[in-house]
PDB file of C-alpha atoms in Angstrom:
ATOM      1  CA  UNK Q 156     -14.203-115.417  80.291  1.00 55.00           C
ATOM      2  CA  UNK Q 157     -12.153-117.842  78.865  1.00 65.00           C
ATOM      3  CA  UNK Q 158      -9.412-118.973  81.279  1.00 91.00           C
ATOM      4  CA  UNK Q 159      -6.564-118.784  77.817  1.00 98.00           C
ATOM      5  CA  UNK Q 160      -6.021-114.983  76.550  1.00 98.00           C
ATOM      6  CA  UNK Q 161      -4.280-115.137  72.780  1.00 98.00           C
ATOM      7  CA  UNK Q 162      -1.993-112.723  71.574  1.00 98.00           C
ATOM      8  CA  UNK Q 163      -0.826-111.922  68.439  1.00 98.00           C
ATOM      9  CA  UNK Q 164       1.181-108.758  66.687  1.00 98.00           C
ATOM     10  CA  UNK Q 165      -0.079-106.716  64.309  1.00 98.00           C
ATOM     11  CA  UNK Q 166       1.867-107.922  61.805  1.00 98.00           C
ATOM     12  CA  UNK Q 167      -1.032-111.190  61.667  1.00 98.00           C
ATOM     13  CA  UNK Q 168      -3.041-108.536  60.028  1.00 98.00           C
ATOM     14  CA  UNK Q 169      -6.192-110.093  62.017  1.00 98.00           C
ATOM     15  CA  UNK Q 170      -8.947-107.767  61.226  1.00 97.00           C
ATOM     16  CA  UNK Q 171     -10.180-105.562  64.404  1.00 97.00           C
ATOM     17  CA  UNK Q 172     -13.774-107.583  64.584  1.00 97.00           C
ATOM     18  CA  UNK Q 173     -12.073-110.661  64.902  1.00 98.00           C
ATOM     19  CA  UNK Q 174      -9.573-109.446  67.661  1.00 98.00           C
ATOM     20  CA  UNK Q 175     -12.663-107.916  69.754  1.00 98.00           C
ATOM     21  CA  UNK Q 176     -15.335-110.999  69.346  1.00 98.00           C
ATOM     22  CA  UNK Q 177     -12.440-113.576  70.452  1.00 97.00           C
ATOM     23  CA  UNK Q 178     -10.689-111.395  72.953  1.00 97.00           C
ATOM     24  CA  UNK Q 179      -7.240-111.417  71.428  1.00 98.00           C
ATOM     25  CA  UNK Q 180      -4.315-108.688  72.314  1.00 98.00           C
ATOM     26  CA  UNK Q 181      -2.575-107.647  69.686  1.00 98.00           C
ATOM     27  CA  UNK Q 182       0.794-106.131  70.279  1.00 98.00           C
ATOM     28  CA  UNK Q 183       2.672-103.672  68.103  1.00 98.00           C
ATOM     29  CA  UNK Q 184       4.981-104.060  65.653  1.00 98.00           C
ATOM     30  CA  UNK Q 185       6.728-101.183  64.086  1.00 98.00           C
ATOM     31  CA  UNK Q 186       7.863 -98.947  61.169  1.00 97.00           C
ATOM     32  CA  UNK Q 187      10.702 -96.160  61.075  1.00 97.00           C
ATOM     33  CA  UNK Q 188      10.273 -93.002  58.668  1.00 97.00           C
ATOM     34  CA  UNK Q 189      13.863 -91.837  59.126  1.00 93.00           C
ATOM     35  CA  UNK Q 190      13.904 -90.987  62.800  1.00 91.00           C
ATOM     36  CA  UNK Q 191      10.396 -91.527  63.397  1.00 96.00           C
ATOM     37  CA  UNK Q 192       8.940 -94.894  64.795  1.00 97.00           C
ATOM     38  CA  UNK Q 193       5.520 -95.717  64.482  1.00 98.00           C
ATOM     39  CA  UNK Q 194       3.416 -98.434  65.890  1.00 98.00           C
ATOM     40  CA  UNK Q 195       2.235-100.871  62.949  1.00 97.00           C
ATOM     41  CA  UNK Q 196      -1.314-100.318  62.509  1.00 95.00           C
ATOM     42  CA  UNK Q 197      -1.340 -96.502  63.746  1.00 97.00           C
ATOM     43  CA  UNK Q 198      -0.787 -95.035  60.376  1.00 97.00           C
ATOM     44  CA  UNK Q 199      -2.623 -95.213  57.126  1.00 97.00           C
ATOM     45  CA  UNK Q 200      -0.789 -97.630  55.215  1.00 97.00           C
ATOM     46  CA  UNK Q 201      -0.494 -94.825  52.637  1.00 97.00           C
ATOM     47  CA  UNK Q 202       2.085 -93.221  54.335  1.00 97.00           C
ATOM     48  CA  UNK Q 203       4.718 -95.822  53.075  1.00 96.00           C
ATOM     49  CA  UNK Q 204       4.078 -95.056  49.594  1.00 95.00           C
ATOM     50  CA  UNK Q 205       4.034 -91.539  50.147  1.00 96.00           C
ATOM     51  CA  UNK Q 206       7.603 -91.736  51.887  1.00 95.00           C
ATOM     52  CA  UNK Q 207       8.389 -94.233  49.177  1.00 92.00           C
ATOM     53  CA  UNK Q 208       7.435 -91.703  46.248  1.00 91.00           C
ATOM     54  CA  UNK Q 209       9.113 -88.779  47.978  1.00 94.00           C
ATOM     55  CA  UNK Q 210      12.534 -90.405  49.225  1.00 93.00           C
ATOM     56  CA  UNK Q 211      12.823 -93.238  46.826  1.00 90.00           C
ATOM     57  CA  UNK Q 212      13.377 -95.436  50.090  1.00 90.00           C
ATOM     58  CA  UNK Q 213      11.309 -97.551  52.079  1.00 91.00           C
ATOM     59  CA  UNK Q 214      10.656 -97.287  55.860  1.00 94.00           C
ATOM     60  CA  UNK Q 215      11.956 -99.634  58.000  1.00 95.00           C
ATOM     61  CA  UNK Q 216      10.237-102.774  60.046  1.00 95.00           C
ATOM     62  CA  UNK Q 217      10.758-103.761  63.090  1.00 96.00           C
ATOM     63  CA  UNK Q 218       9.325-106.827  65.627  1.00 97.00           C
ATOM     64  CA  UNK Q 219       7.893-105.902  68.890  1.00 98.00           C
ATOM     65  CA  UNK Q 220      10.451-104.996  71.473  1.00 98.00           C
ATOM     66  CA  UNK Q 221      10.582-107.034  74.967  1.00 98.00           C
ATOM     67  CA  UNK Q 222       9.117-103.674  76.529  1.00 98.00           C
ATOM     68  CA  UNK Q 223       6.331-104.077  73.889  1.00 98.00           C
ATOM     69  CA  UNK Q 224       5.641-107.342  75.366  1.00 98.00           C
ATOM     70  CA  UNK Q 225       6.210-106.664  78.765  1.00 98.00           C
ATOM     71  CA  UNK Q 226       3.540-104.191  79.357  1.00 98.00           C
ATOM     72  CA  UNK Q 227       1.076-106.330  77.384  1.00 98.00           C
ATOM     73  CA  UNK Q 228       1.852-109.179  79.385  1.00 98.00           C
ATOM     74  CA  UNK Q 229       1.707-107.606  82.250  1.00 98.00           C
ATOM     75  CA  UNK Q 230      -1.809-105.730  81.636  1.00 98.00           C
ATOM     76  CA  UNK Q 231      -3.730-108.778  80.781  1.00 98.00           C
ATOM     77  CA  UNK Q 232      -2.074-110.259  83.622  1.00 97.00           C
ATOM     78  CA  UNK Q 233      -3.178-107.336  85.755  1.00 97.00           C
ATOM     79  CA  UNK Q 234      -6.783-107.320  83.832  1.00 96.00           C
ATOM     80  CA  UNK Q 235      -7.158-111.164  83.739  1.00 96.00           C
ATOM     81  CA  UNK Q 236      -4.816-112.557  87.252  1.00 96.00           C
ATOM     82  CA  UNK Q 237      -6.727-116.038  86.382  1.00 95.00           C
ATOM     83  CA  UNK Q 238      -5.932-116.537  83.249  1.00 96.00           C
ATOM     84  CA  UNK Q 239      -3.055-117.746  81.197  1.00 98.00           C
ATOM     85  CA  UNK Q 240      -1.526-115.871  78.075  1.00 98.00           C
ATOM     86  CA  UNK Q 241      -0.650-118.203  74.740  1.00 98.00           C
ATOM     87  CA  UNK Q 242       1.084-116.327  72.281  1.00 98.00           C
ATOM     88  CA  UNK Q 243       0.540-117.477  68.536  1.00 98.00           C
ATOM     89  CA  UNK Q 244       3.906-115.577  66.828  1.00 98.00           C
ATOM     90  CA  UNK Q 245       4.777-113.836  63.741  1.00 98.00           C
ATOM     91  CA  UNK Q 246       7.569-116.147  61.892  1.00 97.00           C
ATOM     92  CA  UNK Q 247      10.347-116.454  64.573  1.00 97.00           C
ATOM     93  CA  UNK Q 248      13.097-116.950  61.298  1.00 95.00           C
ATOM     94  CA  UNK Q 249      11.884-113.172  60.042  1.00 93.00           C
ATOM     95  CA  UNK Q 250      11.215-110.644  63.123  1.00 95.00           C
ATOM     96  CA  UNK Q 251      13.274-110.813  66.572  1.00 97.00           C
ATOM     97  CA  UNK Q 252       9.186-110.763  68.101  1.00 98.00           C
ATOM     98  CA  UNK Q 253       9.537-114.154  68.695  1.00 98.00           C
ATOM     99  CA  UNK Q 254      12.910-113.869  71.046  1.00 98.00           C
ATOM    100  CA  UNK Q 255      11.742-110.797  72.477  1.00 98.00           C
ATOM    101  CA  UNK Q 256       8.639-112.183  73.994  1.00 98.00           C
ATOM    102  CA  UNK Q 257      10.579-115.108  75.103  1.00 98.00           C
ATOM    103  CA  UNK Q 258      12.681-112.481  76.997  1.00 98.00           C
ATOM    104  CA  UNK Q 259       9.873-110.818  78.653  1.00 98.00           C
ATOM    105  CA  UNK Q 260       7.885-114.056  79.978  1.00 97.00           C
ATOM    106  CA  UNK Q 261      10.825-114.898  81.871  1.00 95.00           C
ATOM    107  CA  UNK Q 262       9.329-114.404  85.486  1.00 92.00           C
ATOM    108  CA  UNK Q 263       5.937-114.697  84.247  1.00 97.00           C
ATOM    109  CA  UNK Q 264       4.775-118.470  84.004  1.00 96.00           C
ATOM    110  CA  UNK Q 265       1.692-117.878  82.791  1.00 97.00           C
ATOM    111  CA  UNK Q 266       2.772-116.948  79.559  1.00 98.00           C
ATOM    112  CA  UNK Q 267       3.355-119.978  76.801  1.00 98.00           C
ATOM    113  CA  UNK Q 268       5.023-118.547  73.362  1.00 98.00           C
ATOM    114  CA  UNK Q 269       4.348-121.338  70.486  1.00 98.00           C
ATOM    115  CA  UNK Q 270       5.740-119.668  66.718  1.00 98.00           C
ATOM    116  CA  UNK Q 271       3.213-120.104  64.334  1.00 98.00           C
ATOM    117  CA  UNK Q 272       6.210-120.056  61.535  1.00 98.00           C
ATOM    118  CA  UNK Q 273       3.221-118.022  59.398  1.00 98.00           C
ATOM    119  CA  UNK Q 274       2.880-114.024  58.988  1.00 97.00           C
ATOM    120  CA  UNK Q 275      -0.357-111.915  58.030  1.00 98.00           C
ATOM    121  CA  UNK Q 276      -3.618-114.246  56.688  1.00 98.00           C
ATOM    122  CA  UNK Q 277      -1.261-117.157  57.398  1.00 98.00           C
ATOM    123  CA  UNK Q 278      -0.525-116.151  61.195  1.00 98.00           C
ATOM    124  CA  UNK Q 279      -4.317-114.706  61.243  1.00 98.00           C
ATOM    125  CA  UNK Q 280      -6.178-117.760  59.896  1.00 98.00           C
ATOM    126  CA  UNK Q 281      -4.114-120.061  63.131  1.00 98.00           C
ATOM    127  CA  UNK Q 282      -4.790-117.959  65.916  1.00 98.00           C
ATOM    128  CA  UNK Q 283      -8.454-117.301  64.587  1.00 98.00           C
ATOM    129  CA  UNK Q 284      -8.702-121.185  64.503  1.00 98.00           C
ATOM    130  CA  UNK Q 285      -7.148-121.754  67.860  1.00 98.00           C
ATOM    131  CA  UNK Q 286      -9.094-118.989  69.570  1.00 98.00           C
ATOM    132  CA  UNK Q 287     -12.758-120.874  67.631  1.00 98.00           C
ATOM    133  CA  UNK Q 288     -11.648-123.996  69.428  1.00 97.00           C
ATOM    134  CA  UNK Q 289     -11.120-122.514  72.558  1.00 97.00           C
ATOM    135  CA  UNK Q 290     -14.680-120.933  72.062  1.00 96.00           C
ATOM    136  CA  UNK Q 291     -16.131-124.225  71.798  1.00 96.00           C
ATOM    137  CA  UNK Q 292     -13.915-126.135  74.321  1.00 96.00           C
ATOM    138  CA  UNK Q 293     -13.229-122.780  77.480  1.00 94.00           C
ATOM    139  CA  UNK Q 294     -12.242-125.875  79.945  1.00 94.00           C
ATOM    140  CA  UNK Q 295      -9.426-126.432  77.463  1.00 95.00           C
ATOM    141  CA  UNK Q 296      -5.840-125.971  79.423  1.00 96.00           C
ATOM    142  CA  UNK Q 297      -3.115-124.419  77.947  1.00 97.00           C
ATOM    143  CA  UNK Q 298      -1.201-127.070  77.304  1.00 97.00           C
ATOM    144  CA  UNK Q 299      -4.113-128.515  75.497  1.00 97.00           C
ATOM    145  CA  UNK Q 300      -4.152-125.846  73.566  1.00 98.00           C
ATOM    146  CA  UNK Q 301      -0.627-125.306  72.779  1.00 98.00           C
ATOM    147  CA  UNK Q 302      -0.461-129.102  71.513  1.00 98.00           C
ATOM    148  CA  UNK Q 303      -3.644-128.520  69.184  1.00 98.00           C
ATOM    149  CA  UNK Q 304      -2.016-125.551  67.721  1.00 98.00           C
ATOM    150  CA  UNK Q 305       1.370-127.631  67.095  1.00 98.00           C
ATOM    151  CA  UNK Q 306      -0.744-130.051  65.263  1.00 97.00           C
ATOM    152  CA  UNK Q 307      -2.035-127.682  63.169  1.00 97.00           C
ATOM    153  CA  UNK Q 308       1.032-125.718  62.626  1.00 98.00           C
ATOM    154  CA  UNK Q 309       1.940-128.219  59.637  1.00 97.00           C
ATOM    155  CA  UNK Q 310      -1.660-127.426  57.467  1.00 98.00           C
ATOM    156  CA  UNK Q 311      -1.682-123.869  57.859  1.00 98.00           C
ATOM    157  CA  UNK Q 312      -0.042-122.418  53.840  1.00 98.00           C
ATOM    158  CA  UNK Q 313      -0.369-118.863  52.977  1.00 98.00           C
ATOM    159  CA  UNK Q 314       0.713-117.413  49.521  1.00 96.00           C
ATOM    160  CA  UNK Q 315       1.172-114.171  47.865  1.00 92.00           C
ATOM    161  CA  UNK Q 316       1.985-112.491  44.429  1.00 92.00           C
ATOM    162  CA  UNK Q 317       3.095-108.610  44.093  1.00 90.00           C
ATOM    163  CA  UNK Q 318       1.283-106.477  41.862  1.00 87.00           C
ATOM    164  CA  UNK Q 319       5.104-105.404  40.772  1.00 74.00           C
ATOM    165  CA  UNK Q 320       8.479-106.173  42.570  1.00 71.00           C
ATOM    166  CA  UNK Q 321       9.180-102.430  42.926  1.00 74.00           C
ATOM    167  CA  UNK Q 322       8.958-102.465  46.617  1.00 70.00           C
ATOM    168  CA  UNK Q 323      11.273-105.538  46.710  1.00 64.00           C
ATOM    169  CA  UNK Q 324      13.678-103.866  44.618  1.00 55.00           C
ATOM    170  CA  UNK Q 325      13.800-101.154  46.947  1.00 56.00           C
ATOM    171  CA  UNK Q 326      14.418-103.815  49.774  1.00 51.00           C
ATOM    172  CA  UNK Q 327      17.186-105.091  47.960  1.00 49.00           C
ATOM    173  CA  UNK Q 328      15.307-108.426  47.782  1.00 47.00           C
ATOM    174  CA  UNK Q 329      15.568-108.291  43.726  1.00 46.00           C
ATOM    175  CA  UNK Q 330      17.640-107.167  41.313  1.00 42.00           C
ATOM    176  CA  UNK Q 331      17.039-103.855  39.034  1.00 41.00           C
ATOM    177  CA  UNK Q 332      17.179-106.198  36.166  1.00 38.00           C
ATOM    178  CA  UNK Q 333      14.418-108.753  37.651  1.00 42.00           C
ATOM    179  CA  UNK Q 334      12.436-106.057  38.568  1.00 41.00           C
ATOM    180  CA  UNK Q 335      12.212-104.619  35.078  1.00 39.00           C
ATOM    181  CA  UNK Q 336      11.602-107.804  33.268  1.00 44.00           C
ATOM    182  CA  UNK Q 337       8.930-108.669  35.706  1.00 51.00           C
ATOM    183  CA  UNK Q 338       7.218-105.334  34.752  1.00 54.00           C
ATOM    184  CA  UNK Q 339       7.555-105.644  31.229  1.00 40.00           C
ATOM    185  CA  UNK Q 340       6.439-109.315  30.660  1.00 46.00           C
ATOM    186  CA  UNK Q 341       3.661-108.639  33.607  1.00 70.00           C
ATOM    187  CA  UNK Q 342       5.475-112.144  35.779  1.00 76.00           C
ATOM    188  CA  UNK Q 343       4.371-112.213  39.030  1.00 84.00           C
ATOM    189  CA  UNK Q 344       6.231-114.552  41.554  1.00 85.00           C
ATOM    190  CA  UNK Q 345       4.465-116.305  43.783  1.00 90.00           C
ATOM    191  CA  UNK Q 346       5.822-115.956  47.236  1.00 88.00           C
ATOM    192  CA  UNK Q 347       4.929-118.913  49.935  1.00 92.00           C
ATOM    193  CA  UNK Q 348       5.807-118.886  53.614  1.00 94.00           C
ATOM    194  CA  UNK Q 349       7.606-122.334  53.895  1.00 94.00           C
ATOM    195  CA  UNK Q 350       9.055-123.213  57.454  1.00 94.00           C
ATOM    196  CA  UNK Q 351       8.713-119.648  58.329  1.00 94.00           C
ATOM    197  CA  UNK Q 352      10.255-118.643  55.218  1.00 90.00           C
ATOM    198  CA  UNK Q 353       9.096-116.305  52.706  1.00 86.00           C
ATOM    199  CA  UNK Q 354      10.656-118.428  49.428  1.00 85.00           C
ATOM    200  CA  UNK Q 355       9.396-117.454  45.825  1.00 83.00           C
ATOM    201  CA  UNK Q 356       8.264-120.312  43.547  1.00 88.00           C
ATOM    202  CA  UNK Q 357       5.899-120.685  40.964  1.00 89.00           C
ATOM    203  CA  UNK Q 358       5.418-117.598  38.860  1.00 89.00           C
ATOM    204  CA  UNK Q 359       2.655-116.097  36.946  1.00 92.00           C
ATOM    205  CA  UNK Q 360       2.371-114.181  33.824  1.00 89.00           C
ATOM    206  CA  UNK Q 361      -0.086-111.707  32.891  1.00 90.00           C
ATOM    207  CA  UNK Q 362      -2.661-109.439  34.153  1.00 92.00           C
ATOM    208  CA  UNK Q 363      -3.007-109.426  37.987  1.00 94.00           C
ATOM    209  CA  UNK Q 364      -6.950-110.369  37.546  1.00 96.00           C
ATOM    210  CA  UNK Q 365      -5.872-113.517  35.696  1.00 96.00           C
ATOM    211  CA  UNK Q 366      -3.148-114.394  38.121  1.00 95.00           C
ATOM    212  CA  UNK Q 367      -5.347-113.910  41.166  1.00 97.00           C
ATOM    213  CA  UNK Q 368      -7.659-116.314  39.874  1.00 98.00           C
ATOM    214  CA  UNK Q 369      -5.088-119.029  38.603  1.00 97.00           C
ATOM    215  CA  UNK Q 370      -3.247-118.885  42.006  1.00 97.00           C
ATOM    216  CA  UNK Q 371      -6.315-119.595  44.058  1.00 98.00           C
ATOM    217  CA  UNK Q 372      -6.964-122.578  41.623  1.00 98.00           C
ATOM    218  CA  UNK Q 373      -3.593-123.960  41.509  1.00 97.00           C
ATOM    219  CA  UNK Q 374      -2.885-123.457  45.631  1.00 97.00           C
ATOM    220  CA  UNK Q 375      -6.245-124.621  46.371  1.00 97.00           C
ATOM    221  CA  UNK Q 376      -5.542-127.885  44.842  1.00 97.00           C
ATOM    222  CA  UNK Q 377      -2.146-128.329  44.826  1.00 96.00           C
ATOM    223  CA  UNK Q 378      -2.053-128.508  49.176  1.00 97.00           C
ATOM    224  CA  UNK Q 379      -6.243-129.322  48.996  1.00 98.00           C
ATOM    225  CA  UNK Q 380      -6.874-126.680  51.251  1.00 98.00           C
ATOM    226  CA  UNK Q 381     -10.149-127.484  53.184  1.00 98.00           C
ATOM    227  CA  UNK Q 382     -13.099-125.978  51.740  1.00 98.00           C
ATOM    228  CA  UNK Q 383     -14.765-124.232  54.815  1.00 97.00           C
ATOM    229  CA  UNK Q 384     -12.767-120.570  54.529  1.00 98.00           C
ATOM    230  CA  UNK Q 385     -10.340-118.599  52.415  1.00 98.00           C
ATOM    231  CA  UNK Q 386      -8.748-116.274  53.515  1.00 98.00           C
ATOM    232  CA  UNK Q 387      -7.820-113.625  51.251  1.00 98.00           C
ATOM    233  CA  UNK Q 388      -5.122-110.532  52.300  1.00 98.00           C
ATOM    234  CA  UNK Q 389      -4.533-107.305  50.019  1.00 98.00           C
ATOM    235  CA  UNK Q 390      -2.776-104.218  50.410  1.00 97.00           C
ATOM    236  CA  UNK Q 391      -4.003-101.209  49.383  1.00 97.00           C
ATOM    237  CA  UNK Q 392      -4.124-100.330  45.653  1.00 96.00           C
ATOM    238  CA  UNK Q 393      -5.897-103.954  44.686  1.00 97.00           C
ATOM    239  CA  UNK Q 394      -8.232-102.824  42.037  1.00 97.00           C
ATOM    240  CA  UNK Q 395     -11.810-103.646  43.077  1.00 97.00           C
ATOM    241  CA  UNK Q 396     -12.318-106.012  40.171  1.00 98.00           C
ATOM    242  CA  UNK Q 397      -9.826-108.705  40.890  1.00 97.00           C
ATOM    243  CA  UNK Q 398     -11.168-108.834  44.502  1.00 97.00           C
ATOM    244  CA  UNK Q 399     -14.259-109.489  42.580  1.00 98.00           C
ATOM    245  CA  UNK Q 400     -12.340-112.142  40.231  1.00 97.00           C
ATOM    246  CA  UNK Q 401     -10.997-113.660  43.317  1.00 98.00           C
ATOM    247  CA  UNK Q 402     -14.023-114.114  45.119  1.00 98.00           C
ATOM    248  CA  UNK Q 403     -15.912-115.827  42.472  1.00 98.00           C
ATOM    249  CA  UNK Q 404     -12.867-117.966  41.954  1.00 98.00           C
ATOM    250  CA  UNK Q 405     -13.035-118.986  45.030  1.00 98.00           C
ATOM    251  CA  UNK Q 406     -16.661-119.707  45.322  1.00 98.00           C
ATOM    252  CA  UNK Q 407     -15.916-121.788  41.725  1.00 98.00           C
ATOM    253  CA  UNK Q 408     -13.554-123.962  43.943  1.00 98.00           C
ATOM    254  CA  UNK Q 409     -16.079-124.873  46.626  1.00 98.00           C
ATOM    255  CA  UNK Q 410     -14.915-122.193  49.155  1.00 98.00           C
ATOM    256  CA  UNK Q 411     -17.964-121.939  51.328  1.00 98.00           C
ATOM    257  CA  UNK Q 412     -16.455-118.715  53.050  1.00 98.00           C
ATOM    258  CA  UNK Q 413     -13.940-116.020  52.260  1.00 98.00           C
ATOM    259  CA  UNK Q 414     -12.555-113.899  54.888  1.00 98.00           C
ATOM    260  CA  UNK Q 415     -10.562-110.805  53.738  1.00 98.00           C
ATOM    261  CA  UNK Q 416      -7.328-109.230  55.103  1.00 97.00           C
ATOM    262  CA  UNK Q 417      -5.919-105.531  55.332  1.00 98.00           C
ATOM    263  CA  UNK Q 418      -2.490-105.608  55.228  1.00 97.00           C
ATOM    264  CA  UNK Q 419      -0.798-102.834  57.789  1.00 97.00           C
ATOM    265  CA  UNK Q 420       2.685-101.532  57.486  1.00 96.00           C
ATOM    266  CA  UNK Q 421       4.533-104.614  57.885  1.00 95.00           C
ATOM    267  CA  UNK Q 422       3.641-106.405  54.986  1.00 91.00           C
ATOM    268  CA  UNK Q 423       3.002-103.746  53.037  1.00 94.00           C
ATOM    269  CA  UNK Q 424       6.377-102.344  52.872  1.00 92.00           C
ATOM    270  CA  UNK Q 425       7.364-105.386  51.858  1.00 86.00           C
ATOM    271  CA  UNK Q 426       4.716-106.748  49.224  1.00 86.00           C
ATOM    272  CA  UNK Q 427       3.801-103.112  47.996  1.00 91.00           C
ATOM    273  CA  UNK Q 428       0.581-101.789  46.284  1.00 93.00           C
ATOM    274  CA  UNK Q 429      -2.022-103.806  45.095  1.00 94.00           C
ATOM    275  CA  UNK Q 430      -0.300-107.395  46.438  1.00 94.00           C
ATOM    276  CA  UNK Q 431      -2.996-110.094  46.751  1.00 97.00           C
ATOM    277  CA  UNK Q 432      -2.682-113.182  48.660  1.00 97.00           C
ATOM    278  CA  UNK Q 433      -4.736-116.872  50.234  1.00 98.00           C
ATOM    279  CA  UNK Q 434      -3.888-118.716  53.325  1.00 98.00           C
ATOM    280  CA  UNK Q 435      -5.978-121.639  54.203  1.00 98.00           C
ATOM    281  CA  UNK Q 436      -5.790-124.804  56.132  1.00 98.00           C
ATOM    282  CA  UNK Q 437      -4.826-128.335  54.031  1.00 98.00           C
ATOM    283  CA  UNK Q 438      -7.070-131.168  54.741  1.00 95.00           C
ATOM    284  CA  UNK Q 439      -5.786-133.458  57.697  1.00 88.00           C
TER     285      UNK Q 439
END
């Protein structure tokens, strides 16, 4: 057993076989349905566009409490007494997750909190990296650790382009106006996490297929993201064919591996249907 447990939320989206063959914890995030909370990743993801359809509103997220974390931390503690905890978090600058954890490891000094400043494929693709290494290297000490994930804090860029910016209507993150002319001319922003910041910059027109494609192309070479994995995250409603479209396009690029992501509540409510995004590392 490796001597450095990782934990993550659920909002990294890190797909279940990863979590189990590395040994990470994830820790829950959560949505609100009116007066009912629910654990991120508990639900089928179809729920929030059910509750979306019916009540013309979207359910509400929320970051992981400082109970959440305390009875995590204090479970691998109990299952691990050896070991030390590194937590890899969600974007500090979107989800209180980040403060909350710092809350609950006071007392506990075997927990180190480093914020990854990345959310879903983005926050996924680091602490997959970080827990690789420490597959390779188990004598590595945490503070070895925490310094090889600050160094590669700065290459890890993620991306993402809604189907349609109906959901961020509803979130008041658009205007009724935007919205509509990004339906009718088919633009699709494309939405980068920059300093922990989701910021929307270049945008693409046409069918989502075509914009899948173009975005890998364009992102791919514009930070020349290293060749070895892509990772690709969707929410649910992606048409079958542009994951096809995207995987060839990636292959096209050199991509020698593709690793895809299920969005859970989280970033669903926020990118809605049939969102497709890449997060990759930029070569050092």
């Amino acid at each position: 057993m490796n001597p450095i447990i990782l934990v993550a939320e659920t909002g990294s989206d890190l797909p279940p076989e990863l979590a189990s063959k590395y040994n990470i914890k994830i820790v829950p995030m959560h949505v609100s349905f009116d007066n009912e909370t629910l654990d991120d990743g508990s639900f089928l993801v179809e729920k929030i566009y059910d509750y979306y359809h019916t009540t013309g509103n979207l359910p509400r997220t929320s970051g992981c409490s400082p109970e959440d974390f305390i009875r995590a931390f204090d479970d691998i503690h109990e299952q691990y007494p050896e070991s030390q905890i590194l937590y890899l978090a969600y974007s500090a600058v979107t989800t209180c997750s980040y403060q909350s954890a710092i809350i609950a490891s006071e007392d506990r000094d075997y927990v180190t909190a480093i914020d990854t400043k990345q959310v879903s494929a983005g926050q996924a693709a680091i602490v997959t990296a970080v827990a690789e290494l420490l597959n390779v290297h188990p004598e590595m000490s945490v503070s070895d650790a925490a310094d090889a994930t600050m160094n590669l804090l700065p290459r890890a860029k993620m991306c993402f382009l809604p189907d349609n910016l109906e959901f961020l209507r509803a979130g008041g993150r658009v205007s009724n106006a935007v919205c509509l002319g990004s339906r009718i001319l088919h633009i699709h922003p494309c939405i980068e996490i920059l300093d922990g910041k989701l910021v929307a910059t270049k945008k693409y027109r046409g069918k989502m297929k075509k914009a899948a494609a173009q975005l890998i192309r364009d992102y791919a070479n514009t930070y020349h993201l290293e060749r070895d994995i892509l990772w690709m995250v969707y929410t649910v409603g992606l048409q079958d064919e542009i994951r096809t479209a995207a995987e060839e396009t990636a292959k096209e690029c050199g991509f020698k591996k593709i690793q895809w992501v299920q969005a859970q509540g989280v970033i669903t409510t926020h990118g809605g249907p049939a969102a497709f995004g890449i997060a990759g590392f930029s070569s050092p």
